[in-house]
Amino acid sequence: MPGDALSQDPAELRRRIDTTKAHPARVYDVFLGGKDNYPVDRAAAAAALAANPRGYLDVRHNRDFLRRAVTTLTQEDGIRQYLDIGTGLPTQENVHQIAQRIAPDARVVYVDNDPVVLAHARALLTSGPEGRTDYVDADLKNPAQILEAAAKTLDFDQPVALALVAILHFVEDAEAYGIVRELVEALPSGSRLVLSHLTEDLNPENVRAVQRTYTERGFTFVLRSKAEVERFLTENGLEVDEPGVVPAHHWRPDNAAPAPEQAEPAYLATLDDIEKVRYRDISDVTDADINVYAVTGRKA
């Protein structure tokens, strides 16, 4: 069910798109093999990859954590509503596709503030007839606006899973904890938080090199410790689910990560390193590759 955001004039959308500055959603899209990005985004991704050649595993395993978390919450915990903030560009296995495959009546609201994401948001609204999806054009830093718009699709008297996946490291401490508090306070008992976050706890040299490439491009980029990530849950009274705050590839692995696309060796040889990422298998991951914590928690 499309929201008012999708009625925006295409010319106005184009005016809002800044192709001179990299955007996190579009850089993420580069690492996922997407096409909805600009040279400045590809340059940022390439610089990050040069700083940490196996850094694409953070992005891909972060995405696979989201798949596993939505599957678990829908299948085992009966969650039927999702509020996904910092959605990013449409890709394979979006939240509504995962949830509605298990529970066709699931409802999903996506939130992002990148006009490029908005321009492609109709791809996020291909819900089955029993479920509902919507897209909200809003900034994480305005939780009141997000909650008001989401309430048009979600029933806040019933449990909601709030997904904050790889977004909070773009927000400074002074704002981040307050934003999460305001969002969680609006959720009813039985709701869940799905959270992932970059850290320097695990492989500091690699991730600090990546951090430099992003901060040089004007991004806020906050690396938080395990305790600081856990604080997003504990200070809001959330019960941390097993296995706790863990590297993303260790959160309930199910060995079902999507297989990479196949390509002829001769064709691969013509690609640069960032273009090859979409063909990389992520099943060869080691602890030395991952710099992302993942966790889910329950509101009592």
mmCIF file of C-alpha atoms in Angstrom:
data_model
loop_
_atom_site.group_PDB
_atom_site.id
_atom_site.type_symbol
_atom_site.label_atom_id
_atom_site.label_comp_id
_atom_site.label_asym_id
_atom_site.label_seq_id
_atom_site.Cartn_x
_atom_site.Cartn_y
_atom_site.Cartn_z
ATOM 1 C CA MET A 1 0.000 0.000 0.000
ATOM 2 C CA PRO A 2 2.011 2.980 -1.220
ATOM 3 C CA GLY A 3 2.436 5.932 1.089
ATOM 4 C CA ASP A 4 2.213 9.617 0.243
ATOM 5 C CA ALA A 5 5.992 9.718 -0.295
ATOM 6 C CA LEU A 6 5.654 7.799 -3.533
ATOM 7 C CA SER A 7 3.494 10.506 -5.082
ATOM 8 C CA GLN A 8 6.463 12.873 -5.236
ATOM 9 C CA ASP A 9 7.158 14.444 -8.610
ATOM 10 C CA PRO A 10 10.043 12.622 -10.395
ATOM 11 C CA ALA A 11 11.653 15.953 -11.271
ATOM 12 C CA GLU A 12 11.613 16.956 -7.589
ATOM 13 C CA LEU A 13 13.180 13.614 -6.691
ATOM 14 C CA ARG A 14 15.972 14.173 -9.184
ATOM 15 C CA ARG A 15 16.634 17.593 -7.653
ATOM 16 C CA ARG A 16 16.989 15.985 -4.227
ATOM 17 C CA ILE A 17 19.603 13.467 -5.369
ATOM 18 C CA ASP A 18 23.134 14.675 -4.628
ATOM 19 C CA THR A 19 25.434 12.772 -6.972
ATOM 20 C CA THR A 20 28.507 14.644 -5.715
ATOM 21 C CA LYS A 21 28.520 13.029 -2.271
ATOM 22 C CA ALA A 22 28.482 9.329 -1.409
ATOM 23 C CA HIS A 23 25.448 8.049 0.500
ATOM 24 C CA PRO A 24 25.536 5.034 2.861
ATOM 25 C CA ALA A 25 22.522 3.343 1.238
ATOM 26 C CA ARG A 26 24.078 3.592 -2.203
ATOM 27 C CA VAL A 27 27.548 2.464 -1.037
ATOM 28 C CA TYR A 28 25.843 -0.539 0.576
ATOM 29 C CA ASP A 29 24.110 -1.172 -2.750
ATOM 30 C CA VAL A 30 27.506 -1.307 -4.489
ATOM 31 C CA PHE A 31 28.683 -4.065 -2.132
ATOM 32 C CA LEU A 32 25.467 -6.026 -2.713
ATOM 33 C CA GLY A 33 26.027 -5.911 -6.463
ATOM 34 C CA GLY A 34 23.288 -3.376 -7.133
ATOM 35 C CA LYS A 35 23.065 -0.883 -9.969
ATOM 36 C CA ASP A 36 21.325 2.039 -8.254
ATOM 37 C CA ASN A 37 24.416 4.034 -7.343
ATOM 38 C CA TYR A 38 26.707 6.719 -8.731
ATOM 39 C CA PRO A 39 30.449 7.026 -9.447
ATOM 40 C CA VAL A 40 30.979 8.784 -6.109
ATOM 41 C CA ASP A 41 29.383 5.820 -4.299
ATOM 42 C CA ARG A 42 31.453 3.307 -6.240
ATOM 43 C CA ALA A 43 34.574 5.312 -5.437
ATOM 44 C CA ALA A 44 33.730 5.209 -1.725
ATOM 45 C CA ALA A 45 33.094 1.466 -1.882
ATOM 46 C CA ALA A 46 36.313 0.891 -3.817
ATOM 47 C CA ALA A 47 38.293 2.894 -1.253
ATOM 48 C CA ALA A 48 36.772 0.866 1.585
ATOM 49 C CA LEU A 49 37.569 -2.357 -0.258
ATOM 50 C CA ALA A 50 41.152 -1.243 -0.823
ATOM 51 C CA ALA A 51 41.442 -0.525 2.909
ATOM 52 C CA ASN A 52 39.968 -3.940 3.797
ATOM 53 C CA PRO A 53 39.915 -6.329 0.785
ATOM 54 C CA ARG A 54 37.532 -8.750 2.498
ATOM 55 C CA GLY A 55 35.311 -5.994 3.847
ATOM 56 C CA TYR A 56 32.495 -7.027 1.520
ATOM 57 C CA LEU A 57 31.944 -9.920 3.930
ATOM 58 C CA ASP A 58 30.770 -7.447 6.589
ATOM 59 C CA VAL A 59 28.090 -6.131 4.239
ATOM 60 C CA ARG A 60 26.975 -9.488 2.920
ATOM 61 C CA HIS A 61 26.912 -11.215 6.336
ATOM 62 C CA ASN A 62 25.094 -8.244 7.817
ATOM 63 C CA ARG A 63 22.422 -8.729 5.154
ATOM 64 C CA ASP A 64 22.303 -12.460 5.828
ATOM 65 C CA PHE A 65 21.838 -11.787 9.551
ATOM 66 C CA LEU A 66 18.728 -9.782 8.653
ATOM 67 C CA ARG A 67 17.418 -12.755 6.652
ATOM 68 C CA ARG A 68 17.965 -15.146 9.542
ATOM 69 C CA ALA A 69 16.509 -12.778 12.124
ATOM 70 C CA VAL A 70 13.316 -12.107 10.159
ATOM 71 C CA THR A 71 12.938 -15.817 9.447
ATOM 72 C CA THR A 72 13.362 -16.687 13.129
ATOM 73 C CA LEU A 73 11.045 -13.993 14.444
ATOM 74 C CA THR A 74 8.315 -14.770 11.920
ATOM 75 C CA GLN A 75 8.564 -18.541 12.067
ATOM 76 C CA GLU A 76 9.347 -19.187 15.724
ATOM 77 C CA ASP A 77 8.063 -16.114 17.570
ATOM 78 C CA GLY A 78 4.963 -15.264 15.572
ATOM 79 C CA ILE A 79 5.986 -11.700 14.688
ATOM 80 C CA ARG A 80 3.766 -10.351 11.929
ATOM 81 C CA GLN A 81 4.803 -6.679 11.793
ATOM 82 C CA TYR A 82 8.151 -5.111 10.888
ATOM 83 C CA LEU A 83 9.415 -1.529 10.950
ATOM 84 C CA ASP A 84 12.661 -1.493 8.942
ATOM 85 C CA ILE A 85 14.501 1.828 9.325
ATOM 86 C CA GLY A 86 17.452 2.527 7.062
ATOM 87 C CA THR A 87 16.051 0.172 4.480
ATOM 88 C CA GLY A 88 18.489 0.911 1.688
ATOM 89 C CA LEU A 89 17.862 0.129 -1.947
ATOM 90 C CA PRO A 90 15.637 -2.798 -2.900
ATOM 91 C CA THR A 91 17.608 -6.007 -3.261
ATOM 92 C CA GLN A 92 16.914 -9.723 -3.237
ATOM 93 C CA GLU A 93 15.230 -11.017 -0.104
ATOM 94 C CA ASN A 94 13.768 -7.833 1.302
ATOM 95 C CA VAL A 95 12.062 -8.069 4.695
ATOM 96 C CA HIS A 96 8.533 -8.401 3.331
ATOM 97 C CA GLN A 97 9.561 -11.192 0.964
ATOM 98 C CA ILE A 98 11.128 -13.184 3.800
ATOM 99 C CA ALA A 99 8.304 -12.576 6.270
ATOM 100 C CA GLN A 100 5.391 -13.015 3.852
ATOM 101 C CA ARG A 101 6.797 -16.265 2.496
ATOM 102 C CA ILE A 102 6.259 -17.644 6.009
ATOM 103 C CA ALA A 103 3.250 -15.537 7.035
ATOM 104 C CA PRO A 104 1.403 -14.079 4.015
ATOM 105 C CA ASP A 105 -0.456 -11.613 6.259
ATOM 106 C CA ALA A 106 2.728 -9.965 7.554
ATOM 107 C CA ARG A 107 2.913 -6.164 7.430
ATOM 108 C CA VAL A 108 6.131 -4.260 6.744
ATOM 109 C CA VAL A 109 6.940 -0.547 6.775
ATOM 110 C CA TYR A 110 10.241 0.547 5.237
ATOM 111 C CA VAL A 111 11.880 3.855 6.166
ATOM 112 C CA ASP A 112 14.738 5.684 4.458
ATOM 113 C CA ASN A 113 15.648 9.271 3.615
ATOM 114 C CA ASP A 114 17.667 8.826 0.410
ATOM 115 C CA PRO A 115 15.740 10.077 -2.641
ATOM 116 C CA VAL A 116 17.375 7.321 -4.730
ATOM 117 C CA VAL A 117 15.812 4.747 -2.401
ATOM 118 C CA LEU A 118 12.484 6.571 -2.659
ATOM 119 C CA ALA A 119 12.725 6.522 -6.456
ATOM 120 C CA HIS A 120 12.969 2.716 -6.367
ATOM 121 C CA ALA A 121 10.675 2.129 -3.408
ATOM 122 C CA ARG A 122 7.823 0.689 -5.458
ATOM 123 C CA ALA A 123 9.899 -2.480 -5.674
ATOM 124 C CA LEU A 124 9.487 -2.741 -1.890
ATOM 125 C CA LEU A 125 5.711 -2.615 -2.137
ATOM 126 C CA THR A 126 5.013 -5.833 -4.034
ATOM 127 C CA SER A 127 3.114 -7.376 -1.172
ATOM 128 C CA GLY A 128 0.886 -10.402 -1.548
ATOM 129 C CA PRO A 129 -2.865 -9.819 -1.230
ATOM 130 C CA GLU A 130 -3.008 -10.796 2.460
ATOM 131 C CA GLY A 131 -0.117 -8.645 3.663
ATOM 132 C CA ARG A 132 0.673 -4.948 3.479
ATOM 133 C CA THR A 133 3.796 -2.922 2.831
ATOM 134 C CA ASP A 134 4.457 0.780 2.924
ATOM 135 C CA TYR A 135 7.403 3.136 2.485
ATOM 136 C CA VAL A 136 8.065 6.198 4.641
ATOM 137 C CA ASP A 137 10.398 8.929 3.386
ATOM 138 C CA ALA A 138 11.891 10.055 6.711
ATOM 139 C CA ASP A 139 15.123 10.394 8.666
ATOM 140 C CA LEU A 140 16.001 8.120 11.595
ATOM 141 C CA LYS A 141 16.683 11.313 13.539
ATOM 142 C CA ASN A 142 12.949 12.112 13.474
ATOM 143 C CA PRO A 143 11.417 9.100 15.256
ATOM 144 C CA ALA A 144 8.116 10.878 15.974
ATOM 145 C CA GLN A 145 7.509 11.366 12.234
ATOM 146 C CA ILE A 146 8.418 7.737 11.555
ATOM 147 C CA LEU A 147 6.085 6.386 14.231
ATOM 148 C CA GLU A 148 3.170 8.558 13.124
ATOM 149 C CA ALA A 149 3.523 7.447 9.503
ATOM 150 C CA ALA A 150 4.115 3.779 10.356
ATOM 151 C CA ALA A 151 0.932 3.689 12.435
ATOM 152 C CA LYS A 152 -1.067 3.996 9.204
ATOM 153 C CA THR A 153 0.022 0.450 8.317
ATOM 154 C CA LEU A 154 1.163 -1.170 11.563
ATOM 155 C CA ASP A 155 -0.979 -1.863 14.624
ATOM 156 C CA PHE A 156 1.035 -0.634 17.613
ATOM 157 C CA ASP A 157 -1.234 -2.581 19.966
ATOM 158 C CA GLN A 158 0.356 -5.759 18.573
ATOM 159 C CA PRO A 159 4.069 -6.761 18.625
ATOM 160 C CA VAL A 160 6.334 -5.058 16.099
ATOM 161 C CA ALA A 161 9.905 -5.970 15.171
ATOM 162 C CA LEU A 162 12.010 -2.812 14.854
ATOM 163 C CA ALA A 163 14.962 -3.383 12.504
ATOM 164 C CA LEU A 164 17.940 -1.045 12.909
ATOM 165 C CA VAL A 165 20.415 -2.909 10.749
ATOM 166 C CA ALA A 166 23.778 -1.263 10.010
ATOM 167 C CA ILE A 167 22.423 2.248 10.549
ATOM 168 C CA LEU A 168 23.273 3.379 14.091
ATOM 169 C CA HIS A 169 26.988 3.667 13.359
ATOM 170 C CA PHE A 170 26.052 6.688 11.232
ATOM 171 C CA VAL A 171 24.645 8.471 14.314
ATOM 172 C CA GLU A 172 26.621 10.085 17.138
ATOM 173 C CA ASP A 173 26.090 8.942 20.745
ATOM 174 C CA ALA A 174 24.390 12.187 21.719
ATOM 175 C CA GLU A 175 21.486 11.282 19.413
ATOM 176 C CA ALA A 176 21.648 7.526 18.871
ATOM 177 C CA TYR A 177 20.595 6.301 22.306
ATOM 178 C CA GLY A 178 17.764 8.799 22.567
ATOM 179 C CA ILE A 179 16.423 7.858 19.122
ATOM 180 C CA VAL A 180 16.336 4.161 19.998
ATOM 181 C CA ARG A 181 14.704 4.923 23.344
ATOM 182 C CA GLU A 182 11.905 6.900 21.680
ATOM 183 C CA LEU A 183 11.280 4.172 19.115
ATOM 184 C CA VAL A 184 11.304 1.315 21.643
ATOM 185 C CA GLU A 185 9.014 3.196 24.039
ATOM 186 C CA ALA A 186 6.351 3.217 21.310
ATOM 187 C CA LEU A 187 6.448 -0.566 20.891
ATOM 188 C CA PRO A 188 4.034 -2.826 22.797
ATOM 189 C CA SER A 189 5.003 -5.801 24.956
ATOM 190 C CA GLY A 190 6.306 -8.748 22.937
ATOM 191 C CA SER A 191 7.968 -6.517 20.340
ATOM 192 C CA ARG A 192 11.537 -7.120 19.166
ATOM 193 C CA LEU A 193 14.602 -5.112 18.268
ATOM 194 C CA VAL A 194 16.803 -6.415 15.435
ATOM 195 C CA LEU A 195 20.120 -4.583 15.503
ATOM 196 C CA SER A 196 23.525 -4.789 13.850
ATOM 197 C CA HIS A 197 26.453 -2.415 14.281
ATOM 198 C CA LEU A 198 30.056 -1.985 13.189
ATOM 199 C CA THR A 199 32.703 -2.354 15.894
ATOM 200 C CA GLU A 200 36.457 -2.107 16.350
ATOM 201 C CA ASP A 201 36.423 -4.842 19.006
ATOM 202 C CA LEU A 202 37.005 -7.684 16.562
ATOM 203 C CA ASN A 203 39.551 -6.656 13.920
ATOM 204 C CA PRO A 204 40.432 -3.037 14.747
ATOM 205 C CA GLU A 205 43.092 -2.408 12.133
ATOM 206 C CA ASN A 206 40.833 -3.381 9.236
ATOM 207 C CA VAL A 207 37.762 -1.492 10.334
ATOM 208 C CA ARG A 208 39.642 1.668 11.336
ATOM 209 C CA ALA A 209 41.081 1.839 7.833
ATOM 210 C CA VAL A 210 37.549 1.611 6.438
ATOM 211 C CA GLN A 211 36.345 4.209 8.937
ATOM 212 C CA ARG A 212 38.947 6.669 7.640
ATOM 213 C CA THR A 213 37.774 6.248 4.042
ATOM 214 C CA TYR A 214 34.208 7.127 5.058
ATOM 215 C CA THR A 215 34.951 10.001 7.436
ATOM 216 C CA GLU A 216 37.119 11.581 4.732
ATOM 217 C CA ARG A 217 33.952 11.657 2.632
ATOM 218 C CA GLY A 218 31.950 13.421 5.316
ATOM 219 C CA PHE A 219 30.133 10.439 6.892
ATOM 220 C CA THR A 220 29.529 10.202 10.608
ATOM 221 C CA PHE A 221 31.003 6.811 11.451
ATOM 222 C CA VAL A 222 30.892 5.624 15.083
ATOM 223 C CA LEU A 223 32.432 2.255 15.967
ATOM 224 C CA ARG A 224 30.838 0.940 19.171
ATOM 225 C CA SER A 225 32.020 -1.754 21.570
ATOM 226 C CA LYS A 226 30.029 -4.828 22.538
ATOM 227 C CA ALA A 227 28.947 -3.117 25.764
ATOM 228 C CA GLU A 228 27.881 0.005 23.870
ATOM 229 C CA VAL A 229 25.851 -2.076 21.392
ATOM 230 C CA GLU A 230 24.232 -4.052 24.212
ATOM 231 C CA ARG A 231 23.312 -0.766 25.882
ATOM 232 C CA PHE A 232 20.790 -0.083 23.095
ATOM 233 C CA LEU A 233 18.849 -3.030 24.498
ATOM 234 C CA THR A 234 19.548 -3.099 28.225
ATOM 235 C CA GLU A 235 18.910 0.585 28.919
ATOM 236 C CA ASN A 236 15.515 0.171 27.235
ATOM 237 C CA GLY A 237 14.586 -2.848 29.339
ATOM 238 C CA LEU A 238 14.877 -5.333 26.476
ATOM 239 C CA GLU A 239 15.690 -8.971 27.172
ATOM 240 C CA VAL A 240 18.658 -9.984 24.987
ATOM 241 C CA ASP A 241 17.907 -13.114 22.948
ATOM 242 C CA GLU A 242 20.364 -15.971 22.660
ATOM 243 C CA PRO A 243 23.173 -15.999 21.585
ATOM 244 C CA GLY A 244 23.527 -12.371 22.741
ATOM 245 C CA VAL A 245 25.655 -9.722 21.052
ATOM 246 C CA VAL A 246 27.871 -11.720 18.678
ATOM 247 C CA PRO A 247 29.716 -11.267 15.363
ATOM 248 C CA ALA A 248 27.088 -11.322 12.613
ATOM 249 C CA HIS A 249 28.135 -14.666 11.120
ATOM 250 C CA HIS A 250 27.719 -16.331 14.547
ATOM 251 C CA TRP A 251 24.110 -15.226 15.092
ATOM 252 C CA ARG A 252 22.164 -18.497 14.657
ATOM 253 C CA PRO A 253 23.900 -19.564 11.431
ATOM 254 C CA ASP A 254 21.786 -21.828 9.240
ATOM 255 C CA ASN A 255 24.173 -22.441 6.320
ATOM 256 C CA ALA A 256 21.593 -21.043 3.923
ATOM 257 C CA ALA A 257 23.425 -17.964 2.682
ATOM 258 C CA PRO A 258 22.576 -17.348 -0.978
ATOM 259 C CA ALA A 259 25.036 -18.838 -3.451
ATOM 260 C CA PRO A 260 26.959 -16.312 -5.535
ATOM 261 C CA GLU A 261 26.158 -15.635 -9.162
ATOM 262 C CA GLN A 262 28.212 -17.646 -11.612
ATOM 263 C CA ALA A 263 30.468 -15.936 -14.135
ATOM 264 C CA GLU A 264 33.007 -17.110 -16.669
ATOM 265 C CA PRO A 265 36.638 -16.636 -15.590
ATOM 266 C CA ALA A 266 37.356 -14.684 -18.763
ATOM 267 C CA TYR A 267 34.562 -12.248 -17.920
ATOM 268 C CA LEU A 268 35.676 -11.926 -14.288
ATOM 269 C CA ALA A 269 39.146 -10.996 -15.484
ATOM 270 C CA THR A 270 37.686 -7.884 -17.158
ATOM 271 C CA LEU A 271 36.133 -6.576 -13.906
ATOM 272 C CA ASP A 272 37.674 -4.370 -11.264
ATOM 273 C CA ASP A 273 37.740 -5.486 -7.619
ATOM 274 C CA ILE A 274 34.502 -3.786 -6.598
ATOM 275 C CA GLU A 275 32.627 -5.288 -9.580
ATOM 276 C CA LYS A 276 33.836 -8.767 -8.621
ATOM 277 C CA VAL A 277 32.230 -8.564 -5.191
ATOM 278 C CA ARG A 278 28.816 -9.756 -6.397
ATOM 279 C CA TYR A 279 30.407 -13.019 -7.538
ATOM 280 C CA ARG A 280 32.223 -13.732 -4.262
ATOM 281 C CA ASP A 281 31.118 -16.648 -2.094
ATOM 282 C CA ILE A 282 30.610 -15.549 1.523
ATOM 283 C CA SER A 283 30.718 -19.060 2.967
ATOM 284 C CA ASP A 284 34.510 -18.886 3.367
ATOM 285 C CA VAL A 285 34.156 -16.285 6.149
ATOM 286 C CA THR A 286 36.439 -16.378 9.201
ATOM 287 C CA ASP A 287 36.381 -14.445 12.472
ATOM 288 C CA ALA A 288 39.164 -12.261 11.071
ATOM 289 C CA ASP A 289 36.802 -10.991 8.365
ATOM 290 C CA ILE A 290 33.868 -9.681 10.397
ATOM 291 C CA ASN A 291 33.524 -6.338 12.167
ATOM 292 C CA VAL A 292 29.762 -6.341 12.723
ATOM 293 C CA TYR A 293 27.896 -7.236 15.908
ATOM 294 C CA ALA A 294 24.381 -8.634 15.622
ATOM 295 C CA VAL A 295 21.710 -9.026 18.283
ATOM 296 C CA THR A 296 17.976 -9.283 18.821
ATOM 297 C CA GLY A 297 16.007 -8.525 21.958
ATOM 298 C CA ARG A 298 12.472 -8.716 23.341
ATOM 299 C CA LYS A 299 10.372 -6.107 25.062
ATOM 300 C CA ALA A 300 8.720 -7.666 28.118
#
